[in-house]
PDB file of C-alpha atoms in Angstrom:
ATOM      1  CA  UNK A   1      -4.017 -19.640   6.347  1.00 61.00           C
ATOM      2  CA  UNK A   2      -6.750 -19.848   3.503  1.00 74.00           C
ATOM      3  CA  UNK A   3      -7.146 -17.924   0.233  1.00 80.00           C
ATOM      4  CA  UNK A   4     -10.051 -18.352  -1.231  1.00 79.00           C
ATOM      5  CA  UNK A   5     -11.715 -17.410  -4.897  1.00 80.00           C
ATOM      6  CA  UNK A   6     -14.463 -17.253  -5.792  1.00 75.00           C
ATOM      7  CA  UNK A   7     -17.030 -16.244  -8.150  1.00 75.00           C
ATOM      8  CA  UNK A   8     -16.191 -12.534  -8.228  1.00 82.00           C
ATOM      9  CA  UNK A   9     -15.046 -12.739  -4.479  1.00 84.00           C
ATOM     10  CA  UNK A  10     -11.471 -13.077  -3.069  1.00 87.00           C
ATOM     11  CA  UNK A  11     -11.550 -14.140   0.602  1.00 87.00           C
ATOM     12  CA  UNK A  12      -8.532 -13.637   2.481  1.00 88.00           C
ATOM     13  CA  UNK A  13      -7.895 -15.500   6.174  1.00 87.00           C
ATOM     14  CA  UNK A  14      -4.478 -15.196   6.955  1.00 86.00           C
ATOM     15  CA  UNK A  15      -2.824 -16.043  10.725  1.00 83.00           C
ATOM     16  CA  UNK A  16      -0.040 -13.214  10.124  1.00 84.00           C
ATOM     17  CA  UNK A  17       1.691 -10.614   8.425  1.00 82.00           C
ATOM     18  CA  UNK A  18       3.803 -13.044   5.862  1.00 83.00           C
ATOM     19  CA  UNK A  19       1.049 -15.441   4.347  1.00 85.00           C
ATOM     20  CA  UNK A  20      -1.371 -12.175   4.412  1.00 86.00           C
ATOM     21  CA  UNK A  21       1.220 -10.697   1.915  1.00 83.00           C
ATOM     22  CA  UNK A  22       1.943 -13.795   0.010  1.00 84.00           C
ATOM     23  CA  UNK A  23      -2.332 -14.231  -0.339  1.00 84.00           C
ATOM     24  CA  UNK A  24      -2.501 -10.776  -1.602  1.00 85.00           C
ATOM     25  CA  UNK A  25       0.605 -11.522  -4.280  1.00 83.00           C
ATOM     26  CA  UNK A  26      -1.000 -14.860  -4.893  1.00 84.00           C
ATOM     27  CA  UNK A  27      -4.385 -14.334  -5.595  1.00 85.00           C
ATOM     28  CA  UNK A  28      -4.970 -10.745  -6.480  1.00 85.00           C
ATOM     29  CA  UNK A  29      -4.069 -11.168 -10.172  1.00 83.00           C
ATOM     30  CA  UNK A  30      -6.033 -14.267 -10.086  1.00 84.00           C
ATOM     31  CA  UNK A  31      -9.027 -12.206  -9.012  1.00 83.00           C
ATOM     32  CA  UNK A  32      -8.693  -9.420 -11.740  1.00 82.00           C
ATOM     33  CA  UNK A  33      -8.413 -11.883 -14.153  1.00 82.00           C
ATOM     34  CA  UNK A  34     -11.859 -13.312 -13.811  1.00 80.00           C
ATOM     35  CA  UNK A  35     -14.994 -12.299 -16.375  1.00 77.00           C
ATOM     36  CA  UNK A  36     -16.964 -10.105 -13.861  1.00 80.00           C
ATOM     37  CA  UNK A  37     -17.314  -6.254 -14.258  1.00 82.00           C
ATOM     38  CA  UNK A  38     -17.415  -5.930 -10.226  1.00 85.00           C
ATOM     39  CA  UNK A  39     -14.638  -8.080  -8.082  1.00 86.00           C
ATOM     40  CA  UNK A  40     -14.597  -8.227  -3.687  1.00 87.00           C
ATOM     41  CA  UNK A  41     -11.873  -9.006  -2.070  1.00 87.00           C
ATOM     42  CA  UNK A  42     -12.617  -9.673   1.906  1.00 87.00           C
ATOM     43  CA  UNK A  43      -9.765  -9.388   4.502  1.00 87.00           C
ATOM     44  CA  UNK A  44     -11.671  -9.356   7.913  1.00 85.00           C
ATOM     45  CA  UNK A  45     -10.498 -12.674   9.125  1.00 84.00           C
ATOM     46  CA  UNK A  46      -6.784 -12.091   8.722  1.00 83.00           C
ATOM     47  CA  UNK A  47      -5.122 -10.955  12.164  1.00 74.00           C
ATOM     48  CA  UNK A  48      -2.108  -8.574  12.868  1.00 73.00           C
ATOM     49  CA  UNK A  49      -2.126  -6.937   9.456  1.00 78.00           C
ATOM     50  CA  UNK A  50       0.455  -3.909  10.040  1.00 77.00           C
ATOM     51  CA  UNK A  51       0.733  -1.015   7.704  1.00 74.00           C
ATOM     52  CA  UNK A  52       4.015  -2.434   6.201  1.00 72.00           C
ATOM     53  CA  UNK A  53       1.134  -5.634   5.285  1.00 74.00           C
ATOM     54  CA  UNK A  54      -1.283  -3.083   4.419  1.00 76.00           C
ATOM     55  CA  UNK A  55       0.685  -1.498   1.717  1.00 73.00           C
ATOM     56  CA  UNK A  56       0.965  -4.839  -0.595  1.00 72.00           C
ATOM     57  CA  UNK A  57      -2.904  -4.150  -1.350  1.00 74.00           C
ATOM     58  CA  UNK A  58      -2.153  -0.521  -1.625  1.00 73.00           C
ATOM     59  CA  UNK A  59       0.187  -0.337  -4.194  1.00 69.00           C
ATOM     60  CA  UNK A  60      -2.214  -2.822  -6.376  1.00 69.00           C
ATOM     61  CA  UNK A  61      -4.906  -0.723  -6.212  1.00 69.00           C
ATOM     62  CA  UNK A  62      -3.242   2.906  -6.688  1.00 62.00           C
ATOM     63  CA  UNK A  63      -1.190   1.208  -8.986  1.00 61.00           C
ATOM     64  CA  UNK A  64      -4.052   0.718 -11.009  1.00 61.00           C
ATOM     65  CA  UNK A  65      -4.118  -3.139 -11.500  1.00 65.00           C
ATOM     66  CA  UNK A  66      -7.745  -3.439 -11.590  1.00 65.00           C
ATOM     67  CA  UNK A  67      -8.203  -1.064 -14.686  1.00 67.00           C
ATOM     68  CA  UNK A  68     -12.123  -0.895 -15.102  1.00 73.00           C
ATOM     69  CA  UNK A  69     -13.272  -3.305 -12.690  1.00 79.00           C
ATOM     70  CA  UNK A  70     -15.181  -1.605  -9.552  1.00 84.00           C
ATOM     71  CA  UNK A  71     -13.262  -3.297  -6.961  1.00 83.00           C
ATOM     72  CA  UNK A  72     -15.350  -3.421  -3.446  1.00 86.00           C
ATOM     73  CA  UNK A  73     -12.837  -4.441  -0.250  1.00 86.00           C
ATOM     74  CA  UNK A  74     -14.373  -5.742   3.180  1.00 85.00           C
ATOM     75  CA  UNK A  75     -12.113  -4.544   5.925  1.00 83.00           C
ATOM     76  CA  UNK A  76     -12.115  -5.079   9.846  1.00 83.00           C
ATOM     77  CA  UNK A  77     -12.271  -1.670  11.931  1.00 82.00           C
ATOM     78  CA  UNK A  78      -8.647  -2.232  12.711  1.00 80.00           C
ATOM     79  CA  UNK A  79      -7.370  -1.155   9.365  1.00 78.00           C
ATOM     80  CA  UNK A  80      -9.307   1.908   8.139  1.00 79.00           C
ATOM     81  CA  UNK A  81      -6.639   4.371   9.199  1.00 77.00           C
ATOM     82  CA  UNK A  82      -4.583   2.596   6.733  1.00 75.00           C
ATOM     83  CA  UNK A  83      -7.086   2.903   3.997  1.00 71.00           C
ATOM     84  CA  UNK A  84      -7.747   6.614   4.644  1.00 71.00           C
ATOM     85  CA  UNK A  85      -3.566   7.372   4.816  1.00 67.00           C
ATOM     86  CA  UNK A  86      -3.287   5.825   1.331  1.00 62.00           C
ATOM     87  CA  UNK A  87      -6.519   7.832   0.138  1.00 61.00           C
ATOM     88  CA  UNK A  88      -7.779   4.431  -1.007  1.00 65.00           C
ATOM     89  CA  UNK A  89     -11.706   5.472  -0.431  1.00 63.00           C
ATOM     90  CA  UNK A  90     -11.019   7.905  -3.522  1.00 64.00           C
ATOM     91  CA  UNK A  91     -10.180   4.833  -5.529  1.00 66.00           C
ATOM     92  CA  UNK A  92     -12.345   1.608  -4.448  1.00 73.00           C
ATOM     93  CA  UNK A  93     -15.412   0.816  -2.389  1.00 78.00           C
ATOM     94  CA  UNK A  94     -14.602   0.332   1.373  1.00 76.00           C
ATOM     95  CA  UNK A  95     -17.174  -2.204   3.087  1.00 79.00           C
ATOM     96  CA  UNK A  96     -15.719  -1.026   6.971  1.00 80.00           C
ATOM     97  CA  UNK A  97     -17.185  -3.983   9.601  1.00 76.00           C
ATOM     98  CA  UNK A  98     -17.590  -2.455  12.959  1.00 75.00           C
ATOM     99  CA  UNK A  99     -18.147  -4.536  16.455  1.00 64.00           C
ATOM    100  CA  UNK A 100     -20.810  -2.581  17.750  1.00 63.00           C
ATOM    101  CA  UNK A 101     -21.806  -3.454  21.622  1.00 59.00           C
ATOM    102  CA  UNK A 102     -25.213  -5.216  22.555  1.00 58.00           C
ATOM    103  CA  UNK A 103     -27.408  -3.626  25.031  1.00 57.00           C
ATOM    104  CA  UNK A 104     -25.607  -0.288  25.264  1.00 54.00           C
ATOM    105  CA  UNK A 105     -22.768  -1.930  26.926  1.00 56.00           C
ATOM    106  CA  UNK A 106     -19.326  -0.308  26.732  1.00 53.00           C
ATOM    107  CA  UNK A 107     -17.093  -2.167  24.240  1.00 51.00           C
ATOM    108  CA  UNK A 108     -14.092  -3.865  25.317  1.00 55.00           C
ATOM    109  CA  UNK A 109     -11.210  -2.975  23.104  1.00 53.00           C
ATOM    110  CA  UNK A 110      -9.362  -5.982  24.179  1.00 55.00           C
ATOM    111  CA  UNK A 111     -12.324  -8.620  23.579  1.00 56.00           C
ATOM    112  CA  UNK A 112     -12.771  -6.580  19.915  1.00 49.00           C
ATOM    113  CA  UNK A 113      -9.709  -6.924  18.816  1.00 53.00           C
ATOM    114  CA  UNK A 114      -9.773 -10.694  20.069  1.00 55.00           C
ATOM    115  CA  UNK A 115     -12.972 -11.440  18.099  1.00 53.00           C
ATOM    116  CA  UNK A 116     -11.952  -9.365  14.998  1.00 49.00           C
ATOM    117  CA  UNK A 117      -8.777 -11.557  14.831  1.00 52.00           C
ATOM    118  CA  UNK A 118     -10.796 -15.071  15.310  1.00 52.00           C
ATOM    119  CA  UNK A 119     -13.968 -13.675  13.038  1.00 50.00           C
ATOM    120  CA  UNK A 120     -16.046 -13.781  15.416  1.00 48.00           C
ATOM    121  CA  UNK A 121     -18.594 -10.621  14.179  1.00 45.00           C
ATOM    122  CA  UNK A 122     -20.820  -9.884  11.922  1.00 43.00           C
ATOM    123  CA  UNK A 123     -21.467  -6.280  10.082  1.00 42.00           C
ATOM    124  CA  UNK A 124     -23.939  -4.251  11.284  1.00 43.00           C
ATOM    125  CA  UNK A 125     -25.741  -0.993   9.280  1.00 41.00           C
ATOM    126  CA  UNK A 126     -25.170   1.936  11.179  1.00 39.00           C
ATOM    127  CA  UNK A 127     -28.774   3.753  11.451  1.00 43.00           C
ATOM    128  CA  UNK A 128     -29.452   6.443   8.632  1.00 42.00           C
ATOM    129  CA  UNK A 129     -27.998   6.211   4.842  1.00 43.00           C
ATOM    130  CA  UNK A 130     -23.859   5.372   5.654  1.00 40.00           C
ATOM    131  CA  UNK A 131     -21.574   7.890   4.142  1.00 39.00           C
ATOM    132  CA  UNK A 132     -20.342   7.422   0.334  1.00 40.00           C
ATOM    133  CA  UNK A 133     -17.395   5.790   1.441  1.00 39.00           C
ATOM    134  CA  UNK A 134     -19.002   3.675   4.449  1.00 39.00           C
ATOM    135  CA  UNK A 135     -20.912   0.680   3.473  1.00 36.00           C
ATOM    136  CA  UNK A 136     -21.823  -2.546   5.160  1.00 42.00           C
ATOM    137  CA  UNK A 137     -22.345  -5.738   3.710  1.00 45.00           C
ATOM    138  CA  UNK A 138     -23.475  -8.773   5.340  1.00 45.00           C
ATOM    139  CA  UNK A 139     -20.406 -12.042   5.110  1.00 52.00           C
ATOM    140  CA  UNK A 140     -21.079 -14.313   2.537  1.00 51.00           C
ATOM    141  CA  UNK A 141     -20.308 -18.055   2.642  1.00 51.00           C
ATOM    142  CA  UNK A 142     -16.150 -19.084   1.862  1.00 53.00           C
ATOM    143  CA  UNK A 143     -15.151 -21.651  -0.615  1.00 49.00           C
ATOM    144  CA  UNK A 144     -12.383 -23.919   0.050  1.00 50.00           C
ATOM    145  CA  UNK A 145      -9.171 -23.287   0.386  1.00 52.00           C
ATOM    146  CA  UNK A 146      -5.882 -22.430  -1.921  1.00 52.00           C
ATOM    147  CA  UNK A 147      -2.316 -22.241  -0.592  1.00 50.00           C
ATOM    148  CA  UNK A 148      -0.208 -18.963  -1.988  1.00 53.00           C
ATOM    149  CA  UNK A 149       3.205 -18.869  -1.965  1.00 52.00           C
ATOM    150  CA  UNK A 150       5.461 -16.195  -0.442  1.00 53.00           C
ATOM    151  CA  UNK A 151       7.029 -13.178  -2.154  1.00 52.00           C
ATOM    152  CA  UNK A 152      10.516 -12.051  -1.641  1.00 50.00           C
ATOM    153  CA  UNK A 153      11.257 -10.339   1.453  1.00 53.00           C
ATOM    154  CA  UNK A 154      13.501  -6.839   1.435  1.00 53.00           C
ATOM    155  CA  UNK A 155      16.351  -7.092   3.607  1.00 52.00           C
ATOM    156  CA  UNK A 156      16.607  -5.309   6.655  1.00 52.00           C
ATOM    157  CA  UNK A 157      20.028  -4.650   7.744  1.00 51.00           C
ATOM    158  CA  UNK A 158      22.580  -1.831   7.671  1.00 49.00           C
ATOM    159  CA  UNK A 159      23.844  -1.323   4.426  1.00 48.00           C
ATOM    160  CA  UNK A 160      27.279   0.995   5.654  1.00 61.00           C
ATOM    161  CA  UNK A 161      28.353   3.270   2.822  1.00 64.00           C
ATOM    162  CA  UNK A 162      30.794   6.505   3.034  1.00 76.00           C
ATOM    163  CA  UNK A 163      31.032   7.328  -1.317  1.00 88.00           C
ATOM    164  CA  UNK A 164      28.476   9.236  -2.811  1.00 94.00           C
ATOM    165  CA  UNK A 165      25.775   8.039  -4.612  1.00 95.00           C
ATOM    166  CA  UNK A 166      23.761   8.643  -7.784  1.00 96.00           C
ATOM    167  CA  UNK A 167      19.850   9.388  -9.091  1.00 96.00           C
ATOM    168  CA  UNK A 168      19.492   7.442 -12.561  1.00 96.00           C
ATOM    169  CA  UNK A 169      16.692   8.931 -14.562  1.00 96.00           C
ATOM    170  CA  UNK A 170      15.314   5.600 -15.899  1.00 94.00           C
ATOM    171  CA  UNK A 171      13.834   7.686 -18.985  1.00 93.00           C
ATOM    172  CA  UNK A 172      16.508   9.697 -19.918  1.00 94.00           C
ATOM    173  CA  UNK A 173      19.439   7.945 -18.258  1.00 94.00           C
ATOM    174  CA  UNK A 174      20.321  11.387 -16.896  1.00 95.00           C
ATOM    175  CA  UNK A 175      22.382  11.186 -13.438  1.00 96.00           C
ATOM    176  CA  UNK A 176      22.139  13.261 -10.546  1.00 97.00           C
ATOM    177  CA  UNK A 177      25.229  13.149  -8.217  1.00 96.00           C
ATOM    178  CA  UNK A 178      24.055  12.800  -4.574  1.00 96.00           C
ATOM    179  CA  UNK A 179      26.729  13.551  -1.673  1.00 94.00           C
ATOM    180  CA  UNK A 180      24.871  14.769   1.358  1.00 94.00           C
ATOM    181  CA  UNK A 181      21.503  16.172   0.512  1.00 95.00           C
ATOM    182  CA  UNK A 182      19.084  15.926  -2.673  1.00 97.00           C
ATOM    183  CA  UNK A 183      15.311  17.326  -2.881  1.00 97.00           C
ATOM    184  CA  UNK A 184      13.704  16.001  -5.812  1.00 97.00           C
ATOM    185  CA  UNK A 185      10.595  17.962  -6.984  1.00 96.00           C
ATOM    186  CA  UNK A 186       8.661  20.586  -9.347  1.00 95.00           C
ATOM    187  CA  UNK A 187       9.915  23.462  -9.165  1.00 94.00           C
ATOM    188  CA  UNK A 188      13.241  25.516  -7.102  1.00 93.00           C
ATOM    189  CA  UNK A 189      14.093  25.255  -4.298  1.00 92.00           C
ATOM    190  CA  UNK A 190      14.398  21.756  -5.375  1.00 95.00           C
ATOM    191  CA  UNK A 191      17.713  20.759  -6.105  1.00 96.00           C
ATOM    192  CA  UNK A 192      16.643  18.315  -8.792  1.00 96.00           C
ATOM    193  CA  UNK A 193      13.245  19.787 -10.724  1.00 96.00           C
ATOM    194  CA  UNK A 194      10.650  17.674 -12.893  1.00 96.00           C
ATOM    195  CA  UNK A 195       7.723  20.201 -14.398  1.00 94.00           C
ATOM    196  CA  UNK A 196       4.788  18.032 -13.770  1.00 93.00           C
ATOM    197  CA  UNK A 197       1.904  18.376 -12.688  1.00 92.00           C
ATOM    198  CA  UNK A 198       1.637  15.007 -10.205  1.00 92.00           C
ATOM    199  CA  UNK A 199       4.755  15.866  -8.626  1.00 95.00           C
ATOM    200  CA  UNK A 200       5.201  17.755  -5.501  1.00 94.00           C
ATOM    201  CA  UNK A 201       7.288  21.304  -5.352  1.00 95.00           C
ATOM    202  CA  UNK A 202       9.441  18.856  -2.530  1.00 96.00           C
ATOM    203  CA  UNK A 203       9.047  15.421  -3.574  1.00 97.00           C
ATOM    204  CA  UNK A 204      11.396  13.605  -1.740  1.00 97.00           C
ATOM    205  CA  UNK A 205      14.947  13.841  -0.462  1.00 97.00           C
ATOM    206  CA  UNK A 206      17.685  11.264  -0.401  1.00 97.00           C
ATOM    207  CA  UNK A 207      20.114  12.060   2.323  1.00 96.00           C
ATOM    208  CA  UNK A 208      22.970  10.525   3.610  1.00 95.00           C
ATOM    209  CA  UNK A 209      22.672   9.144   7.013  1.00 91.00           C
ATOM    210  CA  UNK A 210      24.851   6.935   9.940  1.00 89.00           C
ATOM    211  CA  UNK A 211      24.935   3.848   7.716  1.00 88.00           C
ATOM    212  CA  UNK A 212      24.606   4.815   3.975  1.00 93.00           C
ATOM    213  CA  UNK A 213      21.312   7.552   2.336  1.00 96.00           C
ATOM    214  CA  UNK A 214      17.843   7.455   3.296  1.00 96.00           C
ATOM    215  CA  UNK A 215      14.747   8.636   0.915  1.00 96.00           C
ATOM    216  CA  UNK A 216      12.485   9.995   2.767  1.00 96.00           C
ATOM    217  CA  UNK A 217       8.657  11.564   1.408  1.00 95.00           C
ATOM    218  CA  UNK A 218       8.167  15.361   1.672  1.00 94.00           C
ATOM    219  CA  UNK A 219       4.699  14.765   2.231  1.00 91.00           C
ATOM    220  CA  UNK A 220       4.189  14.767  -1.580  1.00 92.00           C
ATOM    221  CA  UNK A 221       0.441  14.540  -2.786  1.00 89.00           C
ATOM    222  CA  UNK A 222       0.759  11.463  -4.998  1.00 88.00           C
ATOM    223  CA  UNK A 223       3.501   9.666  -3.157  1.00 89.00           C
ATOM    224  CA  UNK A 224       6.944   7.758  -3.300  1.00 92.00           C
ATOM    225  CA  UNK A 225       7.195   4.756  -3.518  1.00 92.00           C
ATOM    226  CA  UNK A 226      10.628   2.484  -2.592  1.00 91.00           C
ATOM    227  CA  UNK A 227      10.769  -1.013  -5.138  1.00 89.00           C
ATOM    228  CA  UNK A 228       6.617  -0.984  -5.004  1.00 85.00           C
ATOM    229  CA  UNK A 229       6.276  -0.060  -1.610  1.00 85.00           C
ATOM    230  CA  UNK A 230       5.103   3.365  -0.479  1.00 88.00           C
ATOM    231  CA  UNK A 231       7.410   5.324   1.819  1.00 91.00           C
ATOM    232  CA  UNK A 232       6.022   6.491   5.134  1.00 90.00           C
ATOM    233  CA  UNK A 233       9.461   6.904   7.018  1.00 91.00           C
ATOM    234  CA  UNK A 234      12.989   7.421   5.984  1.00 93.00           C
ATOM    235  CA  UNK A 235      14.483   4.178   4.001  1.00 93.00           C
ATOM    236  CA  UNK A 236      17.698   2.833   3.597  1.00 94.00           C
ATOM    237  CA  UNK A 237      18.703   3.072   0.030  1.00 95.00           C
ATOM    238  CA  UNK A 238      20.409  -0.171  -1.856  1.00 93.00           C
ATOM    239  CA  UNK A 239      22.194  -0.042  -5.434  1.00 94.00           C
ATOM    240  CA  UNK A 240      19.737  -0.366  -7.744  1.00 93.00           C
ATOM    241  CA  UNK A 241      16.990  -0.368  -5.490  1.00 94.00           C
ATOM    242  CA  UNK A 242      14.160   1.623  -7.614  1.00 94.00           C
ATOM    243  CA  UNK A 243      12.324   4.717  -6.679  1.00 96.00           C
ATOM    244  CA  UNK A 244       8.935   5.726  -8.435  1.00 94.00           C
ATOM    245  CA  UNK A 245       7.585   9.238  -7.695  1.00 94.00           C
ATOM    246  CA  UNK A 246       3.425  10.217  -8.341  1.00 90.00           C
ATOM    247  CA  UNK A 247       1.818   6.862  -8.924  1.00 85.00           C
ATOM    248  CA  UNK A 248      -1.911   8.046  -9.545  1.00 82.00           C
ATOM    249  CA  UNK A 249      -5.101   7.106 -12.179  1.00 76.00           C
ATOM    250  CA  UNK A 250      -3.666   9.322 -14.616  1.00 80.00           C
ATOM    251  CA  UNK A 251       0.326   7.809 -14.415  1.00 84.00           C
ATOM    252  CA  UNK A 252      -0.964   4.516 -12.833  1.00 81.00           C
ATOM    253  CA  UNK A 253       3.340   3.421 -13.192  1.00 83.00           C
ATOM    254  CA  UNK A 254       4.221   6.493 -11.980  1.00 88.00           C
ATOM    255  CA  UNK A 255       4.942   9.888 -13.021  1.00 92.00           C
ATOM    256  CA  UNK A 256       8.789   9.612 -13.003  1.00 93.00           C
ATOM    257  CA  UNK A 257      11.047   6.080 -12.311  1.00 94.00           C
ATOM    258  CA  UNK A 258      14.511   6.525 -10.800  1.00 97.00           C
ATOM    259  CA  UNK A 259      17.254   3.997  -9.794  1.00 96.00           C
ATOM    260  CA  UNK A 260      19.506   5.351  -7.019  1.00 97.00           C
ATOM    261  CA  UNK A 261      23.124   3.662  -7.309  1.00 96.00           C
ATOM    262  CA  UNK A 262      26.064   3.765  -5.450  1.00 94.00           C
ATOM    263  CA  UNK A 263      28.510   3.081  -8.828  1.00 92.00           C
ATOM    264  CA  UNK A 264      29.902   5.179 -11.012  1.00 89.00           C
ATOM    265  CA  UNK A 265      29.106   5.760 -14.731  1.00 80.00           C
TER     266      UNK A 265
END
């Protein structure tokens, strides 16, 4: 894979999912860090980025990492849906590069997605003004290479647990006692309520399921978000894994922090 900075430009090429995450944990501080008022950071030659990839950049940037930098990303076609999910075009400036077919051709999905993986394309202006959140830049040359190194990885097996468990108010240190079935939000018929603004009326829910509890998103407005990682789908639930509710430009570490534990007080 290569990582590459510089200037005020972050290049990412990255063969799969795993050194495309460790890049991003890498060099994305790196990036911020430098003396330029506007930073890029260009991801079209990295190939099978999932969502679960996708949402290392995501949390950076609704997380609020690069305070009052205007951060512009360069993204292959491939991953806009992930962009628009997160509500990212709200935040930064999406550069979108589309394969567009010569001589009225019909497109070939298959020799697209080839070509997007290898970088084989180049950006091409769409006729008219592009929309606010639509722009097109043309590539730019890429400097040599740097070698990240990988972040931890969550583990992914069945975590069997039949006691109940507990919400931990990181704040207050209050605990809420969670047998079967908890809805955390802002206002009743929540079981658990937190009057702000940035948090939902149904937040989330933790919920005991075949192999321990599960949080699952209500489909808040400003998210949840499972040990920096936004949730999408019911989760299993570890002790002390940490849950952060609301994460937006106004609470940029989130409106409310939790830890969910399985011991008692």
């Amino acid at each position: 894979m290569a990582a590459i900075l510089r200037w005020n430009r972050l290049v990412i090429n990255a063969a799969n999912e795993q050194e495309f995450i460790a890049a991003v944990f890498e060099y994305f501080p790196q990036l911020l860090q430098l003396p330029y008022d506007e930073v890029e950071m260009d991801i079209t030659g990295s190939s099978d980025i999932t969502e679960d990839a996708f949402r290392s950049i995501a949390l950076k940037l609704i997380g609020g990492e690069s305070g009052d930098k205007k951060m512009v990303i360069r993204i292959p076609e491939s991953v806009e849906r992930y962009f628009k999910h997160a509500n990212l075009f709200r935040v930064v400036d999406i550069d979108v590069v589309r394969v567009v077919p010569r001589n009225g051709q019909k497109a070939d999905p298959g020799r697209i997605k080839a070509n997007i993986h290898a970088g084989k394309f180049t950006a091409k202006k769409a006729k008219g003004p592009p929309a606010p959140e639509h722009t097109e830049r043309a590539p730019q040359p890429e400097p040599p290479e740097l070698a990240p190194s990988a972040p931890p990885k969550r583990p992914t097996g069945k975590v069997p647990h039949t006691g109940p468990g507990w919400l931990v108010d990181v704040e207050t240190g209050q605990r809420f006692l969670v047998n079967e079935r908890v809805v955390i939000g802002r206002e009743a018929p929540a079981d658990v309520v937190f009057q702000v603004p940035t948090i939902s009326k149904r937040h989330f829910v933790i919920r005991r399921g075949e192999n321990g509890f599960l949080v699952e998103d209500m489909r808040s407005t400003n998210g949840t978000y499972l040990n920096g990682l936004p949730v999408h789908e019911p989760m299993p639930l570890r002790d002390g894994d940490e849950l952060v509710v609301a994460i937006t430009l106004k609470h940029p570490k989130g409106a409310r922090i939790f830890q969910f534990t399985t011991k008692p007080a």
